[in-house]
PDB file of C-alpha atoms and ligand atoms in Angstrom:
ATOM      1  CA  UNK A   1      15.401  80.010  80.222  1.00 60.00           C
ATOM      2  CA  UNK A   2      13.136  77.047  79.600  1.00 63.00           C
ATOM      3  CA  UNK A   3      13.413  74.409  82.280  1.00 67.00           C
ATOM      4  CA  UNK A   4      13.055  71.189  80.323  1.00 68.00           C
ATOM      5  CA  UNK A   5      13.319  69.049  83.442  1.00 74.00           C
ATOM      6  CA  UNK A   6      10.204  70.521  84.917  1.00 83.00           C
ATOM      7  CA  UNK A   7       7.088  68.426  84.408  1.00 92.00           C
ATOM      8  CA  UNK A   8       3.784  70.126  85.020  1.00 91.00           C
ATOM      9  CA  UNK A   9       0.264  70.278  83.640  1.00 91.00           C
ATOM     10  CA  UNK A  10       1.562  71.939  80.454  1.00 93.00           C
ATOM     11  CA  UNK A  11       3.995  69.127  79.670  1.00 96.00           C
ATOM     12  CA  UNK A  12       3.131  67.043  76.623  1.00 97.00           C
ATOM     13  CA  UNK A  13       4.174  63.462  75.943  1.00 98.00           C
ATOM     14  CA  UNK A  14       5.063  61.395  72.894  1.00 98.00           C
ATOM     15  CA  UNK A  15       5.397  57.619  72.926  1.00 98.00           C
ATOM     16  CA  UNK A  16       7.751  55.933  70.424  1.00 98.00           C
ATOM     17  CA  UNK A  17       7.392  52.133  70.212  1.00 98.00           C
ATOM     18  CA  UNK A  18      10.350  49.897  69.381  1.00 98.00           C
ATOM     19  CA  UNK A  19       9.108  46.655  67.911  1.00 96.00           C
ATOM     20  CA  UNK A  20       8.896  44.155  65.092  1.00 94.00           C
ATOM     21  CA  UNK A  21       5.716  43.313  63.151  1.00 90.00           C
ATOM     22  CA  UNK A  22       2.888  41.651  65.072  1.00 90.00           C
ATOM     23  CA  UNK A  23       4.097  42.259  68.645  1.00 93.00           C
ATOM     24  CA  UNK A  24       0.862  44.067  69.452  1.00 94.00           C
ATOM     25  CA  UNK A  25       1.815  47.736  69.044  1.00 95.00           C
ATOM     26  CA  UNK A  26      -1.500  48.688  67.557  1.00 94.00           C
ATOM     27  CA  UNK A  27      -3.590  46.582  69.943  1.00 95.00           C
ATOM     28  CA  UNK A  28      -1.707  47.890  72.980  1.00 97.00           C
ATOM     29  CA  UNK A  29      -1.942  51.483  71.702  1.00 97.00           C
ATOM     30  CA  UNK A  30      -5.683  51.174  71.100  1.00 97.00           C
ATOM     31  CA  UNK A  31      -6.136  49.695  74.574  1.00 98.00           C
ATOM     32  CA  UNK A  32      -4.461  52.758  76.098  1.00 98.00           C
ATOM     33  CA  UNK A  33      -6.139  55.347  73.893  1.00 98.00           C
ATOM     34  CA  UNK A  34      -9.602  53.862  74.546  1.00 97.00           C
ATOM     35  CA  UNK A  35      -8.985  54.445  78.258  1.00 98.00           C
ATOM     36  CA  UNK A  36      -8.231  58.147  77.752  1.00 98.00           C
ATOM     37  CA  UNK A  37     -10.204  59.070  74.633  1.00 96.00           C
ATOM     38  CA  UNK A  38      -9.996  62.842  75.234  1.00 97.00           C
ATOM     39  CA  UNK A  39      -6.385  63.253  76.224  1.00 98.00           C
ATOM     40  CA  UNK A  40      -4.513  60.510  74.354  1.00 98.00           C
ATOM     41  CA  UNK A  41      -4.115  60.051  70.610  1.00 98.00           C
ATOM     42  CA  UNK A  42      -2.702  57.426  68.291  1.00 97.00           C
ATOM     43  CA  UNK A  43      -1.188  58.054  64.849  1.00 97.00           C
ATOM     44  CA  UNK A  44      -0.347  54.979  62.806  1.00 95.00           C
ATOM     45  CA  UNK A  45       2.399  54.914  60.233  1.00 91.00           C
ATOM     46  CA  UNK A  46       0.308  52.406  58.294  1.00 85.00           C
ATOM     47  CA  UNK A  47      -2.325  55.125  57.835  1.00 86.00           C
ATOM     48  CA  UNK A  48       0.155  57.526  56.184  1.00 90.00           C
ATOM     49  CA  UNK A  49      -0.281  57.142  52.461  1.00 88.00           C
ATOM     50  CA  UNK A  50       1.713  59.908  50.733  1.00 89.00           C
ATOM     51  CA  UNK A  51       5.410  60.148  49.861  1.00 92.00           C
ATOM     52  CA  UNK A  52       6.263  62.466  52.748  1.00 94.00           C
ATOM     53  CA  UNK A  53       7.240  60.047  55.512  1.00 95.00           C
ATOM     54  CA  UNK A  54       7.532  62.861  58.051  1.00 96.00           C
ATOM     55  CA  UNK A  55       3.726  63.107  57.901  1.00 97.00           C
ATOM     56  CA  UNK A  56       3.854  60.608  60.758  1.00 97.00           C
ATOM     57  CA  UNK A  57       5.450  63.235  63.016  1.00 98.00           C
ATOM     58  CA  UNK A  58       3.490  66.143  61.526  1.00 97.00           C
ATOM     59  CA  UNK A  59       0.168  64.434  62.249  1.00 97.00           C
ATOM     60  CA  UNK A  60       1.331  63.423  65.709  1.00 98.00           C
ATOM     61  CA  UNK A  61       2.359  66.983  66.586  1.00 98.00           C
ATOM     62  CA  UNK A  62      -0.803  68.416  65.099  1.00 98.00           C
ATOM     63  CA  UNK A  63      -2.825  66.169  67.380  1.00 98.00           C
ATOM     64  CA  UNK A  64      -0.573  66.925  70.349  1.00 98.00           C
ATOM     65  CA  UNK A  65      -1.066  70.657  69.783  1.00 98.00           C
ATOM     66  CA  UNK A  66      -4.757  70.381  70.705  1.00 98.00           C
ATOM     67  CA  UNK A  67      -5.350  71.815  74.120  1.00 96.00           C
ATOM     68  CA  UNK A  68      -6.951  68.711  75.610  1.00 97.00           C
ATOM     69  CA  UNK A  69      -4.460  66.240  74.100  1.00 98.00           C
ATOM     70  CA  UNK A  70      -1.569  65.367  76.428  1.00 98.00           C
ATOM     71  CA  UNK A  71      -0.049  62.259  74.915  1.00 98.00           C
ATOM     72  CA  UNK A  72       0.281  60.850  71.398  1.00 98.00           C
ATOM     73  CA  UNK A  73       1.499  57.386  70.439  1.00 98.00           C
ATOM     74  CA  UNK A  74       3.596  57.576  67.261  1.00 98.00           C
ATOM     75  CA  UNK A  75       2.912  54.056  65.996  1.00 97.00           C
ATOM     76  CA  UNK A  76       5.700  52.655  63.820  1.00 96.00           C
ATOM     77  CA  UNK A  77       8.073  49.724  64.352  1.00 96.00           C
ATOM     78  CA  UNK A  78      11.255  51.804  64.778  1.00 97.00           C
ATOM     79  CA  UNK A  79      13.172  48.557  64.927  1.00 97.00           C
ATOM     80  CA  UNK A  80      16.468  50.247  63.994  1.00 98.00           C
ATOM     81  CA  UNK A  81      18.556  53.040  65.554  1.00 98.00           C
ATOM     82  CA  UNK A  82      18.233  54.949  62.294  1.00 98.00           C
ATOM     83  CA  UNK A  83      14.443  55.089  62.592  1.00 97.00           C
ATOM     84  CA  UNK A  84      14.512  56.158  66.228  1.00 98.00           C
ATOM     85  CA  UNK A  85      17.036  58.877  65.324  1.00 98.00           C
ATOM     86  CA  UNK A  86      14.747  59.989  62.500  1.00 98.00           C
ATOM     87  CA  UNK A  87      11.833  60.460  64.914  1.00 98.00           C
ATOM     88  CA  UNK A  88      13.976  62.597  67.239  1.00 98.00           C
ATOM     89  CA  UNK A  89      15.245  64.617  64.246  1.00 98.00           C
ATOM     90  CA  UNK A  90      11.736  65.213  62.929  1.00 98.00           C
ATOM     91  CA  UNK A  91      10.574  66.211  66.385  1.00 98.00           C
ATOM     92  CA  UNK A  92      13.400  68.739  66.685  1.00 97.00           C
ATOM     93  CA  UNK A  93      12.774  70.125  63.232  1.00 97.00           C
ATOM     94  CA  UNK A  94       8.980  70.282  63.306  1.00 98.00           C
ATOM     95  CA  UNK A  95       8.073  70.912  66.925  1.00 97.00           C
ATOM     96  CA  UNK A  96       7.816  74.672  66.684  1.00 97.00           C
ATOM     97  CA  UNK A  97       5.583  74.490  63.618  1.00 98.00           C
ATOM     98  CA  UNK A  98       2.884  73.003  65.798  1.00 98.00           C
ATOM     99  CA  UNK A  99       3.538  73.880  69.428  1.00 97.00           C
ATOM    100  CA  UNK A 100       4.544  77.005  71.332  1.00 94.00           C
ATOM    101  CA  UNK A 101       8.339  77.323  71.510  1.00 91.00           C
ATOM    102  CA  UNK A 102       8.376  76.800  75.269  1.00 90.00           C
ATOM    103  CA  UNK A 103       6.301  73.605  75.244  1.00 94.00           C
ATOM    104  CA  UNK A 104       8.055  70.905  77.195  1.00 95.00           C
ATOM    105  CA  UNK A 105       7.788  67.478  75.528  1.00 97.00           C
ATOM    106  CA  UNK A 106       8.829  64.249  77.211  1.00 97.00           C
ATOM    107  CA  UNK A 107       9.516  61.262  74.989  1.00 98.00           C
ATOM    108  CA  UNK A 108       8.682  57.808  76.318  1.00 98.00           C
ATOM    109  CA  UNK A 109      10.011  54.701  74.593  1.00 98.00           C
ATOM    110  CA  UNK A 110       8.200  51.372  74.759  1.00 98.00           C
ATOM    111  CA  UNK A 111      10.206  48.325  73.815  1.00 98.00           C
ATOM    112  CA  UNK A 112       7.965  45.431  72.723  1.00 97.00           C
ATOM    113  CA  UNK A 113      10.430  42.739  71.721  1.00 97.00           C
ATOM    114  CA  UNK A 114      13.005  41.514  74.255  1.00 96.00           C
ATOM    115  CA  UNK A 115      16.034  40.327  72.326  1.00 95.00           C
ATOM    116  CA  UNK A 116      16.397  37.030  74.177  1.00 94.00           C
ATOM    117  CA  UNK A 117      12.855  36.045  73.175  1.00 95.00           C
ATOM    118  CA  UNK A 118      13.192  36.555  69.428  1.00 94.00           C
ATOM    119  CA  UNK A 119      12.653  32.866  68.506  1.00 93.00           C
ATOM    120  CA  UNK A 120       9.354  32.794  70.431  1.00 94.00           C
ATOM    121  CA  UNK A 121       8.392  36.203  69.104  1.00 94.00           C
ATOM    122  CA  UNK A 122       8.969  34.946  65.563  1.00 93.00           C
ATOM    123  CA  UNK A 123       6.703  31.944  66.128  1.00 92.00           C
ATOM    124  CA  UNK A 124       3.872  33.787  67.819  1.00 93.00           C
ATOM    125  CA  UNK A 125       3.858  36.868  65.594  1.00 91.00           C
ATOM    126  CA  UNK A 126       3.816  34.720  62.442  1.00 88.00           C
ATOM    127  CA  UNK A 127       0.798  32.857  63.782  1.00 87.00           C
ATOM    128  CA  UNK A 128      -0.911  36.113  64.741  1.00 86.00           C
ATOM    129  CA  UNK A 129      -0.305  37.722  61.392  1.00 82.00           C
ATOM    130  CA  UNK A 130      -1.702  34.624  59.665  1.00 80.00           C
ATOM    131  CA  UNK A 131      -4.827  35.037  61.797  1.00 79.00           C
ATOM    132  CA  UNK A 132      -4.952  38.775  61.128  1.00 74.00           C
ATOM    133  CA  UNK A 133      -5.180  37.861  57.462  1.00 68.00           C
ATOM    134  CA  UNK A 134      -6.276  40.788  55.353  1.00 65.00           C
ATOM    135  CA  UNK A 135      -7.220  42.918  58.315  1.00 68.00           C
ATOM    136  CA  UNK A 136      -4.216  45.223  57.948  1.00 68.00           C
ATOM    137  CA  UNK A 137      -3.405  48.359  55.940  1.00 63.00           C
ATOM    138  CA  UNK A 138      -0.429  47.143  53.951  1.00 65.00           C
ATOM    139  CA  UNK A 139       0.283  43.502  54.709  1.00 65.00           C
ATOM    140  CA  UNK A 140      -2.437  41.577  52.858  1.00 67.00           C
ATOM    141  CA  UNK A 141      -2.141  37.859  53.277  1.00 66.00           C
ATOM    142  CA  UNK A 142      -4.226  36.966  50.199  1.00 71.00           C
ATOM    143  CA  UNK A 143      -2.285  39.151  47.814  1.00 73.00           C
ATOM    144  CA  UNK A 144       1.212  38.664  49.125  1.00 77.00           C
ATOM    145  CA  UNK A 145       0.969  34.982  49.981  1.00 76.00           C
ATOM    146  CA  UNK A 146       2.616  33.226  52.868  1.00 78.00           C
ATOM    147  CA  UNK A 147       6.126  33.291  51.441  1.00 83.00           C
ATOM    148  CA  UNK A 148       6.215  37.064  50.977  1.00 85.00           C
ATOM    149  CA  UNK A 149       4.671  37.825  54.355  1.00 83.00           C
ATOM    150  CA  UNK A 150       7.173  35.509  56.059  1.00 86.00           C
ATOM    151  CA  UNK A 151       9.908  37.269  54.078  1.00 89.00           C
ATOM    152  CA  UNK A 152       8.811  40.739  55.193  1.00 88.00           C
ATOM    153  CA  UNK A 153       8.552  39.686  58.824  1.00 88.00           C
ATOM    154  CA  UNK A 154      11.883  37.849  58.797  1.00 91.00           C
ATOM    155  CA  UNK A 155      13.542  40.938  57.357  1.00 91.00           C
ATOM    156  CA  UNK A 156      12.406  42.985  60.350  1.00 89.00           C
ATOM    157  CA  UNK A 157      13.660  40.324  62.778  1.00 94.00           C
ATOM    158  CA  UNK A 158      17.029  40.131  61.034  1.00 95.00           C
ATOM    159  CA  UNK A 159      17.538  43.898  61.007  1.00 96.00           C
ATOM    160  CA  UNK A 160      16.221  44.427  64.535  1.00 97.00           C
ATOM    161  CA  UNK A 161      18.407  46.609  66.765  1.00 98.00           C
ATOM    162  CA  UNK A 162      17.043  46.373  70.300  1.00 97.00           C
ATOM    163  CA  UNK A 163      17.122  49.307  72.679  1.00 98.00           C
ATOM    164  CA  UNK A 164      20.554  50.239  73.940  1.00 97.00           C
ATOM    165  CA  UNK A 165      20.118  52.931  76.554  1.00 97.00           C
ATOM    166  CA  UNK A 166      23.769  53.913  76.751  1.00 96.00           C
ATOM    167  CA  UNK A 167      24.084  54.982  73.153  1.00 97.00           C
ATOM    168  CA  UNK A 168      22.503  57.523  70.859  1.00 97.00           C
ATOM    169  CA  UNK A 169      19.668  57.796  69.933  1.00 98.00           C
ATOM    170  CA  UNK A 170      18.249  55.592  72.707  1.00 98.00           C
ATOM    171  CA  UNK A 171      19.846  57.711  75.433  1.00 97.00           C
ATOM    172  CA  UNK A 172      17.515  60.542  74.389  1.00 97.00           C
ATOM    173  CA  UNK A 173      14.386  58.891  75.761  1.00 98.00           C
ATOM    174  CA  UNK A 174      13.139  60.444  79.001  1.00 97.00           C
ATOM    175  CA  UNK A 175      11.649  57.123  80.076  1.00 98.00           C
ATOM    176  CA  UNK A 176      11.942  53.602  78.663  1.00 98.00           C
ATOM    177  CA  UNK A 177       9.326  50.952  79.343  1.00 98.00           C
ATOM    178  CA  UNK A 178      10.769  47.526  78.573  1.00 98.00           C
ATOM    179  CA  UNK A 179       7.999  45.033  78.018  1.00 98.00           C
ATOM    180  CA  UNK A 180       8.231  41.276  78.220  1.00 96.00           C
ATOM    181  CA  UNK A 181       6.609  39.141  75.527  1.00 94.00           C
ATOM    182  CA  UNK A 182       4.147  36.343  76.156  1.00 90.00           C
ATOM    183  CA  UNK A 183       1.541  34.557  74.120  1.00 87.00           C
ATOM    184  CA  UNK A 184      -1.664  34.951  76.097  1.00 91.00           C
ATOM    185  CA  UNK A 185      -3.202  38.414  76.384  1.00 94.00           C
ATOM    186  CA  UNK A 186       0.187  40.014  75.872  1.00 95.00           C
ATOM    187  CA  UNK A 187      -1.291  43.353  74.807  1.00 96.00           C
ATOM    188  CA  UNK A 188      -3.333  43.453  78.011  1.00 98.00           C
ATOM    189  CA  UNK A 189      -0.227  42.761  80.102  1.00 98.00           C
ATOM    190  CA  UNK A 190       1.631  45.386  78.058  1.00 98.00           C
ATOM    191  CA  UNK A 191      -1.026  48.036  78.606  1.00 98.00           C
ATOM    192  CA  UNK A 192      -1.015  47.405  82.352  1.00 98.00           C
ATOM    193  CA  UNK A 193       2.769  47.661  82.615  1.00 98.00           C
ATOM    194  CA  UNK A 194       2.839  50.860  80.552  1.00 98.00           C
ATOM    195  CA  UNK A 195       0.115  52.420  82.707  1.00 98.00           C
ATOM    196  CA  UNK A 196       1.915  51.481  85.897  1.00 98.00           C
ATOM    197  CA  UNK A 197       5.351  52.743  84.816  1.00 98.00           C
ATOM    198  CA  UNK A 198       4.048  56.010  83.385  1.00 98.00           C
ATOM    199  CA  UNK A 199       1.925  56.556  86.476  1.00 98.00           C
ATOM    200  CA  UNK A 200       5.054  56.161  88.605  1.00 97.00           C
ATOM    201  CA  UNK A 201       7.293  58.402  86.492  1.00 97.00           C
ATOM    202  CA  UNK A 202       4.715  60.978  85.374  1.00 97.00           C
ATOM    203  CA  UNK A 203       1.683  61.035  87.692  1.00 96.00           C
ATOM    204  CA  UNK A 204       0.686  64.300  86.022  1.00 96.00           C
ATOM    205  CA  UNK A 205      -0.137  62.281  82.875  1.00 97.00           C
ATOM    206  CA  UNK A 206      -1.723  59.300  84.658  1.00 98.00           C
ATOM    207  CA  UNK A 207      -2.827  60.463  88.111  1.00 97.00           C
ATOM    208  CA  UNK A 208      -4.770  57.282  88.684  1.00 97.00           C
ATOM    209  CA  UNK A 209      -4.471  53.873  87.036  1.00 98.00           C
ATOM    210  CA  UNK A 210      -7.832  52.777  85.573  1.00 98.00           C
ATOM    211  CA  UNK A 211      -9.515  49.781  87.205  1.00 98.00           C
ATOM    212  CA  UNK A 212      -8.606  46.292  85.982  1.00 97.00           C
ATOM    213  CA  UNK A 213     -12.050  45.627  84.508  1.00 97.00           C
ATOM    214  CA  UNK A 214     -11.893  48.882  82.537  1.00 98.00           C
ATOM    215  CA  UNK A 215      -8.474  47.961  81.136  1.00 98.00           C
ATOM    216  CA  UNK A 216      -9.799  44.492  80.316  1.00 97.00           C
ATOM    217  CA  UNK A 217     -12.806  45.871  78.448  1.00 97.00           C
ATOM    218  CA  UNK A 218     -10.613  48.284  76.525  1.00 97.00           C
ATOM    219  CA  UNK A 219      -8.286  45.426  75.517  1.00 97.00           C
ATOM    220  CA  UNK A 220     -11.178  43.226  74.298  1.00 96.00           C
ATOM    221  CA  UNK A 221     -12.454  46.130  72.201  1.00 96.00           C
ATOM    222  CA  UNK A 222      -8.993  46.709  70.735  1.00 95.00           C
ATOM    223  CA  UNK A 223      -8.622  43.084  69.682  1.00 91.00           C
ATOM    224  CA  UNK A 224     -11.561  43.668  67.327  1.00 85.00           C
ATOM    225  CA  UNK A 225      -9.885  46.759  65.872  1.00 69.00           C
ATOM    226  CA  UNK A 226     -10.190  47.135  62.100  1.00 65.00           C
ATOM    227  CA  UNK A 227      -8.037  49.649  60.231  1.00 64.00           C
ATOM    228  CA  UNK A 228      -9.874  52.325  58.243  1.00 59.00           C
ATOM    229  CA  UNK A 229      -7.215  53.285  55.715  1.00 53.00           C
ATOM    230  CA  UNK A 230      -6.371  50.970  52.850  1.00 52.00           C
ATOM    231  CA  UNK A 231      -2.996  51.323  51.159  1.00 51.00           C
ATOM    232  CA  UNK A 232      -3.367  50.843  47.420  1.00 43.00           C
TER     233      UNK A 232
HETATM  234  P1  LIG B   1       1.528  45.292  65.441  1.00 96.19           P
HETATM  235  O1  LIG B   1       0.812  46.600  65.440  1.00 96.19           O
HETATM  236  O2  LIG B   1       2.688  45.262  66.404  1.00 96.19           O
HETATM  237  O3  LIG B   1       1.915  44.797  64.085  1.00 96.19           O
HETATM  238  P2  LIG B   1      -1.056  44.193  66.144  1.00 96.19           P
HETATM  239  O4  LIG B   1      -1.670  44.532  64.838  1.00 96.19           O
HETATM  240  O5  LIG B   1      -1.479  44.955  67.340  1.00 96.19           O
HETATM  241  O6  LIG B   1       0.543  44.186  66.035  1.00 96.19           O
HETATM  242  O7  LIG B   1      -1.277  42.643  66.458  1.00 96.19           O
HETATM  243  C1  LIG B   1      -1.041  41.636  65.477  1.00 96.19           C
HETATM  244  C2  LIG B   1      -2.164  40.603  65.563  1.00 96.19           C
HETATM  245  O8  LIG B   1      -2.119  39.971  66.829  1.00 96.19           O
HETATM  246  C3  LIG B   1      -3.558  41.213  65.430  1.00 96.19           C
HETATM  247  O9  LIG B   1      -4.388  40.335  64.714  1.00 96.19           O
HETATM  248  C4  LIG B   1      -4.028  41.337  66.870  1.00 96.19           C
HETATM  249  O10 LIG B   1      -5.435  41.247  66.964  1.00 96.19           O
HETATM  250  C5  LIG B   1      -3.345  40.155  67.525  1.00 96.19           C
HETATM  251  N1  LIG B   1      -3.032  40.429  68.941  1.00 96.19           N
HETATM  252  C6  LIG B   1      -2.483  41.539  69.462  1.00 96.19           C
HETATM  253  N2  LIG B   1      -2.366  41.449  70.797  1.00 96.19           N
HETATM  254  C7  LIG B   1      -2.854  40.237  71.137  1.00 96.19           C
HETATM  255  C8  LIG B   1      -3.013  39.553  72.401  1.00 96.19           C
HETATM  256  O11 LIG B   1      -2.687  40.046  73.473  1.00 96.19           O
HETATM  257  N3  LIG B   1      -3.565  38.317  72.331  1.00 96.19           N
HETATM  258  C9  LIG B   1      -3.946  37.746  71.161  1.00 96.19           C
HETATM  259  N4  LIG B   1      -3.825  38.345  69.962  1.00 96.19           N
HETATM  260  C10 LIG B   1      -3.279  39.579  69.951  1.00 96.19           C
END
């Protein structure tokens, strides 16, 4: 029988964020991936252009199936139970198309938006998205205008279902990292907390936490990140 509890050097990891727009998912993900360029990958929902939404999971598993790749961040907001459930369903359905049947996968959740901070989150993310301007795959400030962008973002905040570990699907995560939200350097703080909690739970994935100045440099680089895919 396959022992799914066992974590060893063959174990692979997926990270599912839970967030609303502008909380720093992409910046935090880039900060982490830049630290482990060989063994970590990052697939962004905003880079998936076709009709088949499950491409997000297909591309993630394809990347994860590479021998040297140990962890892939499946970057989407997943702000509702339904979306988290969908990721687990896709994983179940598609896993064996990409990985050997006995591959053990651990799924780590990262919650970016604490429910009690939603008013602050709204303020800060709106300001950030204004500053991000047209530097995003699908949310273009110039074309949509302020009213539409505010509408899209407010919709996410209104529909947001924060993590609830006692119920399905959130009880399926093997580890949940619950981030705080602040204004200054929040993606740097996020990256450090994620590194520390994964290191503690799964030292096989992060045997040693990178030095502070390395994490800092990786964060600065990620703040300058420009997407390559344009949704038209
Ligand atoms: P998202 O992927 O959750 O929508 P990002 O694109 O990572 O969020 O971030 C939204 C905007 O906020 C981007 O312009 C990004 O550069 C900026 N940002 C992200 N993290 C920080 C931070 O820690 N400090 C300042 N600005 C940040």
